[in-house]
PDB file of C-alpha atoms in Angstrom:
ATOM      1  CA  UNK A  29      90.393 125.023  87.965  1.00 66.00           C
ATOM      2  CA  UNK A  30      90.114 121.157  87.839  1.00 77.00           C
ATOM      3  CA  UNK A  31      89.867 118.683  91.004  1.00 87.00           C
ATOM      4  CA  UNK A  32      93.550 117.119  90.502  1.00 87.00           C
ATOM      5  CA  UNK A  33      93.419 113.252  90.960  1.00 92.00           C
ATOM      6  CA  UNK A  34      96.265 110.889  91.719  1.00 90.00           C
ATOM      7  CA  UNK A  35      96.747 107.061  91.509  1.00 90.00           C
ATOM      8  CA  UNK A  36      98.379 104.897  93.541  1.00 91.00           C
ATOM      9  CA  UNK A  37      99.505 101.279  93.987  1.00 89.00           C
ATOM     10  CA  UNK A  38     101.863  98.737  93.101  1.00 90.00           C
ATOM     11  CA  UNK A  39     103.544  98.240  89.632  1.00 83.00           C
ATOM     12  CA  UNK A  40     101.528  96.260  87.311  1.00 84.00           C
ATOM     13  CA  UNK A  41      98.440  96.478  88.978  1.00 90.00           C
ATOM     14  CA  UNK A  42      96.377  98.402  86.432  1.00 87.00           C
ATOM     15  CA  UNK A  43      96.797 102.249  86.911  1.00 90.00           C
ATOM     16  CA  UNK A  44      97.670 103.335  83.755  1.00 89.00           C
ATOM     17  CA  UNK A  45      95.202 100.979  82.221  1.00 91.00           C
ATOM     18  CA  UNK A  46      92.725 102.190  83.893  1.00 95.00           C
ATOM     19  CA  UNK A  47      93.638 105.446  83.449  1.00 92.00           C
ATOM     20  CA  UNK A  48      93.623 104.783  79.742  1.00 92.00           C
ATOM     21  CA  UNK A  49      90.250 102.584  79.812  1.00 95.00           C
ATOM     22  CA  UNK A  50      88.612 105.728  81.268  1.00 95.00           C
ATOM     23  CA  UNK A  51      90.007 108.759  79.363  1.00 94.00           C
ATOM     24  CA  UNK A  52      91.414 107.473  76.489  1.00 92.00           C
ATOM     25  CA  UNK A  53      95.074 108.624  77.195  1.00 88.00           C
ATOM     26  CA  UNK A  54      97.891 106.205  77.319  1.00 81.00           C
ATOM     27  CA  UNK A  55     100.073 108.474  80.403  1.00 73.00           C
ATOM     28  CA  UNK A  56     102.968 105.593  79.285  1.00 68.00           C
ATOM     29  CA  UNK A  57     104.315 107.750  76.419  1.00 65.00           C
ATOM     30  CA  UNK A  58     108.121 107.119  76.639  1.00 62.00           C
ATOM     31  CA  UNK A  59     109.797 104.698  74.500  1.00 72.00           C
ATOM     32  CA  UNK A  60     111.028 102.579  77.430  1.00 66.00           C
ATOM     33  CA  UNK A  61     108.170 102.734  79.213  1.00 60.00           C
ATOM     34  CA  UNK A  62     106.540 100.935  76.565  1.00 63.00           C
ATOM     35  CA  UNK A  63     109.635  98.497  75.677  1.00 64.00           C
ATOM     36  CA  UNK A  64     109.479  97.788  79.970  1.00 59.00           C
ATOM     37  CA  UNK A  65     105.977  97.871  80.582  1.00 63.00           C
ATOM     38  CA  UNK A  66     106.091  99.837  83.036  1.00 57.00           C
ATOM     39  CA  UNK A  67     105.567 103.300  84.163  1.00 64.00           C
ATOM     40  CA  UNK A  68     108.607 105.306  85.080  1.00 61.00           C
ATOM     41  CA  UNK A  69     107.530 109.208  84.357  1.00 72.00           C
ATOM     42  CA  UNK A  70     104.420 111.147  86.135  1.00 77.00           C
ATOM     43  CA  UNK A  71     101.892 110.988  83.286  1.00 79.00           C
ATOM     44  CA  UNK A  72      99.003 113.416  82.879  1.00 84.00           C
ATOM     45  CA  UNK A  73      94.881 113.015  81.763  1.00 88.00           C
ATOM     46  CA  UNK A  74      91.813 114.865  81.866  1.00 90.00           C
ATOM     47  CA  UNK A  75      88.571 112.907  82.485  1.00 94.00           C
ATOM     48  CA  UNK A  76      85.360 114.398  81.303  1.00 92.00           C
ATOM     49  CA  UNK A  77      82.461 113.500  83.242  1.00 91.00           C
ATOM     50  CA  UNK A  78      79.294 113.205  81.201  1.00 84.00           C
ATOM     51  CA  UNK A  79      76.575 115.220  82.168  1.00 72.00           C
ATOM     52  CA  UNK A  80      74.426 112.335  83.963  1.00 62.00           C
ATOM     53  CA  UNK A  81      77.355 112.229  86.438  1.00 62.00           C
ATOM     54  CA  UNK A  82      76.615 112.642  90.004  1.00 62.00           C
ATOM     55  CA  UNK A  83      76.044 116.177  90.653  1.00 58.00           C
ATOM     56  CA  UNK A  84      75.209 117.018  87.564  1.00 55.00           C
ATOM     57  CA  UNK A  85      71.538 117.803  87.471  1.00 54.00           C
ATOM     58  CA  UNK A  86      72.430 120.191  89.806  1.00 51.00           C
ATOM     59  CA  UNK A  87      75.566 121.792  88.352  1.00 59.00           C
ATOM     60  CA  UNK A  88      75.475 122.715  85.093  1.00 56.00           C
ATOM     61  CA  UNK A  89      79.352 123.649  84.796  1.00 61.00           C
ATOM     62  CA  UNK A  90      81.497 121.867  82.387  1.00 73.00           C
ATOM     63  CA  UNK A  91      83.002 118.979  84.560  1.00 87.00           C
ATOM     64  CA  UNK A  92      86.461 117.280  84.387  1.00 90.00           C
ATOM     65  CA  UNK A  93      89.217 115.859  86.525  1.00 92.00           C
ATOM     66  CA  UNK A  94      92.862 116.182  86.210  1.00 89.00           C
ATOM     67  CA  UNK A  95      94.313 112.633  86.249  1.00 89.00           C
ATOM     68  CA  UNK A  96      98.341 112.446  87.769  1.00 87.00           C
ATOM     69  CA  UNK A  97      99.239 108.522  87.027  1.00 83.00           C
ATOM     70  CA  UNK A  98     102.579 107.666  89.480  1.00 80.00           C
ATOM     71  CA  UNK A  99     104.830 104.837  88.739  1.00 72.00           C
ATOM     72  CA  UNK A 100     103.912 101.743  91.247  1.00 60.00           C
ATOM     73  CA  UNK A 101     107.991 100.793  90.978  1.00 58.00           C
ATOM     74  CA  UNK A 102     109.722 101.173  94.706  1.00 58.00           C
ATOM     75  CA  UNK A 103     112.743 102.760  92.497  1.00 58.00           C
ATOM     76  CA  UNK A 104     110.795 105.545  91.543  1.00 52.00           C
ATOM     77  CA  UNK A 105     109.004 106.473  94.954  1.00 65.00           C
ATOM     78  CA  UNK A 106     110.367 109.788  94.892  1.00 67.00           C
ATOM     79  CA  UNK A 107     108.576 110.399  91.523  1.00 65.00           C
ATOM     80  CA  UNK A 108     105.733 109.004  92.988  1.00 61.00           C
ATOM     81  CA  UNK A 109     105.744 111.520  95.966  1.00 69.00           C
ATOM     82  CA  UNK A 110     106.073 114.865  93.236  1.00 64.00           C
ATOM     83  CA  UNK A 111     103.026 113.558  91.745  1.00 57.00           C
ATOM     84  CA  UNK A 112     101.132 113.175  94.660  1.00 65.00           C
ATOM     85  CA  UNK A 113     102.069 116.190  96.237  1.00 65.00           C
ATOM     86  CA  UNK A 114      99.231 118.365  94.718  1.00 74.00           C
ATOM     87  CA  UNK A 115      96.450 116.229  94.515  1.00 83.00           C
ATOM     88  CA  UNK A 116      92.838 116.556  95.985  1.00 87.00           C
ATOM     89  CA  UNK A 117      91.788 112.536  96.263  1.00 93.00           C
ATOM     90  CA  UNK A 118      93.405 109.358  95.146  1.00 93.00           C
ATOM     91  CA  UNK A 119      91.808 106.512  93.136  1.00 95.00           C
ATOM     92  CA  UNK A 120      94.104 103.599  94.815  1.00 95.00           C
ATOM     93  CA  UNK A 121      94.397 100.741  92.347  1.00 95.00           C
ATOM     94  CA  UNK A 122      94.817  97.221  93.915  1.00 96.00           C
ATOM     95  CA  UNK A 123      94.635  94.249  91.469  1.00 96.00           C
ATOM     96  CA  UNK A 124      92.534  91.078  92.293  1.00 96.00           C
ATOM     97  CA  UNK A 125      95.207  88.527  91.175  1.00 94.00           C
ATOM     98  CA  UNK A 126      97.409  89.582  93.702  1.00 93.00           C
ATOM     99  CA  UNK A 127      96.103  92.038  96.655  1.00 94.00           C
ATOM    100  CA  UNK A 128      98.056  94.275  98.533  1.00 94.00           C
ATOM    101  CA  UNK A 129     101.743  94.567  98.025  1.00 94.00           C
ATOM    102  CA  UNK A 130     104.344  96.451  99.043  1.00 91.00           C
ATOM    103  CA  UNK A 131     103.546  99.853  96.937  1.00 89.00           C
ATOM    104  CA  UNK A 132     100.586  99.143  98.057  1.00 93.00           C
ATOM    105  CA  UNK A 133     101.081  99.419 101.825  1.00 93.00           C
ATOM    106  CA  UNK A 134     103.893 102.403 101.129  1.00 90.00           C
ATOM    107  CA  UNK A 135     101.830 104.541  98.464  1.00 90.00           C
ATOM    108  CA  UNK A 136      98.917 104.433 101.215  1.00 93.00           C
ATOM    109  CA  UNK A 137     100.832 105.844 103.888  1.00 91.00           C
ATOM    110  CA  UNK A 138     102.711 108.403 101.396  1.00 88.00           C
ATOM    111  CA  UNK A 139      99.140 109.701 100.799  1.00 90.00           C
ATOM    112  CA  UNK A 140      98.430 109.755 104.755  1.00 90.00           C
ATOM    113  CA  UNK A 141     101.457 111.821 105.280  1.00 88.00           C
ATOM    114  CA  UNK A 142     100.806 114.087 102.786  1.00 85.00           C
ATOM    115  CA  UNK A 143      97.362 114.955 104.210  1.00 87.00           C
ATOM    116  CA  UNK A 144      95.047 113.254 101.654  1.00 89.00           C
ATOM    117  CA  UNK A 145      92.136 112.770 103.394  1.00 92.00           C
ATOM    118  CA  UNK A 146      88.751 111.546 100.580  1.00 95.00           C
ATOM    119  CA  UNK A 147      89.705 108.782  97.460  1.00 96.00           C
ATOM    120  CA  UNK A 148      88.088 105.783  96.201  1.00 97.00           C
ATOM    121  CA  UNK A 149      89.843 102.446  95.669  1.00 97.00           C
ATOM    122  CA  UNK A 150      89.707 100.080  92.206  1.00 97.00           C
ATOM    123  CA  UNK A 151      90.122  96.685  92.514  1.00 97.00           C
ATOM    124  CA  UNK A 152      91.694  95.614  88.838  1.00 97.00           C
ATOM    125  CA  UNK A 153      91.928  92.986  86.858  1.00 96.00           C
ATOM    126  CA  UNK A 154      88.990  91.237  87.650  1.00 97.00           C
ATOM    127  CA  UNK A 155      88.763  89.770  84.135  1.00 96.00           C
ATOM    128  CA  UNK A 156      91.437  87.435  84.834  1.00 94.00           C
ATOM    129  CA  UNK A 157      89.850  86.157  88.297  1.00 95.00           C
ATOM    130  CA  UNK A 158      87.188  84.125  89.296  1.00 96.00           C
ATOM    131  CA  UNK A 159      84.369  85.081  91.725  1.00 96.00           C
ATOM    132  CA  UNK A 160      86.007  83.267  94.795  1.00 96.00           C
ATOM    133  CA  UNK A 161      89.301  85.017  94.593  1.00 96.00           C
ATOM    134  CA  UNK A 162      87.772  88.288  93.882  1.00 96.00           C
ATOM    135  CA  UNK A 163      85.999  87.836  97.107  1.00 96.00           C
ATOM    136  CA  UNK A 164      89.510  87.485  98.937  1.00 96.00           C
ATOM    137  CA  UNK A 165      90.517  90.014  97.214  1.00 96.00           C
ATOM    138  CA  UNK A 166      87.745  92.453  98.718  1.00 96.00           C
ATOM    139  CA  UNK A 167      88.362  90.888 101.945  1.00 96.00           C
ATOM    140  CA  UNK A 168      92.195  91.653 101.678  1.00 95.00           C
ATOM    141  CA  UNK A 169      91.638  95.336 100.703  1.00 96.00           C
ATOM    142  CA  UNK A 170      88.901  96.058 103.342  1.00 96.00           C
ATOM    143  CA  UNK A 171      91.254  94.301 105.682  1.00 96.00           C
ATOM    144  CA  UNK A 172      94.336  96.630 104.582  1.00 96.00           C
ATOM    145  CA  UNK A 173      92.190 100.021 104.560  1.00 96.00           C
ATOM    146  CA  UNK A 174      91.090  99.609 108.415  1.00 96.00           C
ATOM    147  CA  UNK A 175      91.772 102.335 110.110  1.00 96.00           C
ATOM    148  CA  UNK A 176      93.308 104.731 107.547  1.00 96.00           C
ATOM    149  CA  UNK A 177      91.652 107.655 105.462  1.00 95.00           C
ATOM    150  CA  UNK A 178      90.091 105.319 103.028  1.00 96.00           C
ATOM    151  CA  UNK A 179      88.225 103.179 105.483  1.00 97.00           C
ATOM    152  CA  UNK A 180      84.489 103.276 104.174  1.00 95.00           C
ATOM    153  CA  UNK A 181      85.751 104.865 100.462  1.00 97.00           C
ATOM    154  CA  UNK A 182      84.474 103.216  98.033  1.00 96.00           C
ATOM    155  CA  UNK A 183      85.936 100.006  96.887  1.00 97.00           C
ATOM    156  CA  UNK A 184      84.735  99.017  92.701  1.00 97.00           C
ATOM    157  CA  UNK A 185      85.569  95.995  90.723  1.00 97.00           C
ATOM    158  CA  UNK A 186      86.863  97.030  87.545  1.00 97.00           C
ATOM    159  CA  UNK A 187      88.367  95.470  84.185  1.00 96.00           C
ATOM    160  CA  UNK A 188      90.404  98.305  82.379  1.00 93.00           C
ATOM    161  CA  UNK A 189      90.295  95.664  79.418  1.00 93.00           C
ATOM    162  CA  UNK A 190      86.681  94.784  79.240  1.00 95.00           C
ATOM    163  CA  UNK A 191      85.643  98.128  81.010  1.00 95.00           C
ATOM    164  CA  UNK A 192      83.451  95.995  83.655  1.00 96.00           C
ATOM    165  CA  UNK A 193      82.445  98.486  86.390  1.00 96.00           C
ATOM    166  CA  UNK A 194      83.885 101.717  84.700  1.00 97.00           C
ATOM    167  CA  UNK A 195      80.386 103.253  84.863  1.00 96.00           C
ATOM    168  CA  UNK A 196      80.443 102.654  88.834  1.00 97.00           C
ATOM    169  CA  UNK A 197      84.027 103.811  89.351  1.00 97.00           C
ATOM    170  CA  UNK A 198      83.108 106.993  87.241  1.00 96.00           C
ATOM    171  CA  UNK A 199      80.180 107.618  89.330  1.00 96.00           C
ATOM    172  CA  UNK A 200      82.245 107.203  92.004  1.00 96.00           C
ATOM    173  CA  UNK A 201      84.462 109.675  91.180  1.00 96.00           C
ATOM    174  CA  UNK A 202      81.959 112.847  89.803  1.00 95.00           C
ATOM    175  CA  UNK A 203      80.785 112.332  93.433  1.00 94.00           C
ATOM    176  CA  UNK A 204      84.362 113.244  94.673  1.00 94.00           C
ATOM    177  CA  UNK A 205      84.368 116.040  91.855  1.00 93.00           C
ATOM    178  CA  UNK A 206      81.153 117.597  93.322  1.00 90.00           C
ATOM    179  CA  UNK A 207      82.514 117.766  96.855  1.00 88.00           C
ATOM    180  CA  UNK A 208      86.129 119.462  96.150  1.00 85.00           C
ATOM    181  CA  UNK A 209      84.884 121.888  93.434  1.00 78.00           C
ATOM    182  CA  UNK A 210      83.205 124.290  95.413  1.00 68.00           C
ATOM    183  CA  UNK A 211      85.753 124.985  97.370  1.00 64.00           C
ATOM    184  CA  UNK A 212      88.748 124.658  95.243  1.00 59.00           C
ATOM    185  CA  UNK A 213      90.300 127.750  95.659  1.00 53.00           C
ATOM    186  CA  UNK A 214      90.743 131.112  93.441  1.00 62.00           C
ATOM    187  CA  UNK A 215      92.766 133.556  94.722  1.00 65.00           C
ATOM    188  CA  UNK A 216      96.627 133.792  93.547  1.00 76.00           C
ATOM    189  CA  UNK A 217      98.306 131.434  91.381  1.00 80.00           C
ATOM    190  CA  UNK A 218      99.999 128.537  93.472  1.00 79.00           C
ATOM    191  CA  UNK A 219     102.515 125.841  91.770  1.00 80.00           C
ATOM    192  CA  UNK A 220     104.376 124.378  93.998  1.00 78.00           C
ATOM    193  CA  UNK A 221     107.484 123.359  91.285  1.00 80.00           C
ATOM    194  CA  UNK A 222     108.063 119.230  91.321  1.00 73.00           C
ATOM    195  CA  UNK A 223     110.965 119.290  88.613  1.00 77.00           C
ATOM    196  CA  UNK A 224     112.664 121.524  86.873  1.00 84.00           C
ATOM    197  CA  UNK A 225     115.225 120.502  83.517  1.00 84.00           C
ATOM    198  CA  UNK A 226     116.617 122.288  80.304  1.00 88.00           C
ATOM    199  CA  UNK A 227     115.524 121.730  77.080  1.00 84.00           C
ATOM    200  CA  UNK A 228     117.283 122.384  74.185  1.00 87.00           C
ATOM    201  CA  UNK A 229     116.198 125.223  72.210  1.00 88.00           C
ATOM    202  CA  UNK A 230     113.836 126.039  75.145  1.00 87.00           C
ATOM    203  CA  UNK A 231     115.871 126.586  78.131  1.00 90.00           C
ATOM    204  CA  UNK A 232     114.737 125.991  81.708  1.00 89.00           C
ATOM    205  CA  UNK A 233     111.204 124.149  82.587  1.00 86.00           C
ATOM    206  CA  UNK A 234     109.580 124.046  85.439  1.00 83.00           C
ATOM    207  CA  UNK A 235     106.865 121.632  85.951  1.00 80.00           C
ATOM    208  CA  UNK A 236     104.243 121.346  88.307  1.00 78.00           C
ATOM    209  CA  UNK A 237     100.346 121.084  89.283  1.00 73.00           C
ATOM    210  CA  UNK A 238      98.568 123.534  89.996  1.00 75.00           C
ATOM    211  CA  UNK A 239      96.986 124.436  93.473  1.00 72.00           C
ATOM    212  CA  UNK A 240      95.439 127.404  93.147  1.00 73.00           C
ATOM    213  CA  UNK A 241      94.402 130.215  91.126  1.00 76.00           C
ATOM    214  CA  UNK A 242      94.078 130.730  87.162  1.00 77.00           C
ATOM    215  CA  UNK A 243      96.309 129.961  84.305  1.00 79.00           C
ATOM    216  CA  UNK A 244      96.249 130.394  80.152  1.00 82.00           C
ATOM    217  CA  UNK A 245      98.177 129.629  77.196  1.00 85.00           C
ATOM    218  CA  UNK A 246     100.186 133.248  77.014  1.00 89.00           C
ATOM    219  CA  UNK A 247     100.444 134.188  80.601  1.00 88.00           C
ATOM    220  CA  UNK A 248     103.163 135.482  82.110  1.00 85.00           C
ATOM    221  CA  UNK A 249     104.070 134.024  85.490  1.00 81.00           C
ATOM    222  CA  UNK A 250     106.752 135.468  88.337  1.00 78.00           C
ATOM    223  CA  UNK A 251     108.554 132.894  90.853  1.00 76.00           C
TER     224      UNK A 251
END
């Protein structure tokens, strides 16, 4: 089963741009998300890591990542907190031409009550900043982390757009993948249920992500 990775941040600070830069999966599939630019639904990844990962010379296993992207909009928090309700780590996105924010602040402490404990933080758009206020904006998010579960993570200048420090940030992450993987666990099947809707023609869906156990196309599962 996977390691399950969430984002986090404030609206228009990159996530799903990055998300996109390093999978190749736009998450923002809805009409209006598009026509808004912004990210409204939980959207869902995989990212493969190549075999020169970290870890890998070690572990010859076919390695990936499940990738939950969150909206950063404080109107859908509550969408946010179903998405990163089953998560191992979070990559926390903070964008270099404007720092911390509000989702920021909020999405860090959702993650702290939740009992996330390991991520690694991006620091986005650094394409459209110069060196001087990417330094500030290193300062600001060493300054913000202080004292919370991602003091000492580590913190990687990226550019979803020109894919400056992707390499680093993937690194970053297969390093994160190595650690939870062992221990993910096997035994039953666990998914705790986020949302649940009727479909026409389908009837009732439940979605969720998966915690534990093993799942395949075909299975038959009992709530």
């Amino acid at each position: 089963m996977p390691v399950v990775m969430g984002t986090a941040g404030h609206i228009d600070h990159g996530k799903t741009t990055l998300i996109r830069a390093l999978t190749g999966v736009d998450c923002d599939r809805l009409e209006e998300e598009k026509r808004r630019g912004i990210t409204i639904e939980l959207g869902f990844a995989e990212l493969r890591l190549p075999e020169t990962a970290a870890g890998a010379e070690t572990d010859r296993r076919e390695r990936s990542i499940s990738v939950i992207d969150v909206p950063g909009h404080e109107r859908f928090v509550h969408t946010m907190v179903a998405g990163a309700s089953g998560i191992d780590f979070v990559l926390m996105v903070i964008a270099a031409d404007e720092g911390v924010m509000p989702q920021t602040r909020e999405h860090l402490e959702i993650c702290s009550l939740l009992g996330i404990r390991r991520g690694v933080v991006a620091v986005t758009k650094i394409d459209a900043v110069d060196a001087d206020l990417l330094a500030l904006a290193l300062e600001d998010a060493a300054a913000f982390l202080k004292g919370s579960f991602l003091e000492g993570a580590p913190v990687i200048p990226v550019s979803g757009q020109t894919g400056q420090g992707l390499d680093k940030l993937v690194h970053a992450l297969a390093e994160l993948e190595a650690a939870f993987a062992p221990v993910r666990s096997q035994d039953l099947l666990r998914i705790p249920v986020d949302r649940i809707f009727t479909l026409h023609g389908h009837g009732t869906v439940a979605t969720g992500t998966m915690i534990a156990g093993k799942l395949k196309l075909g299975d038959t599962v009992q709530v």
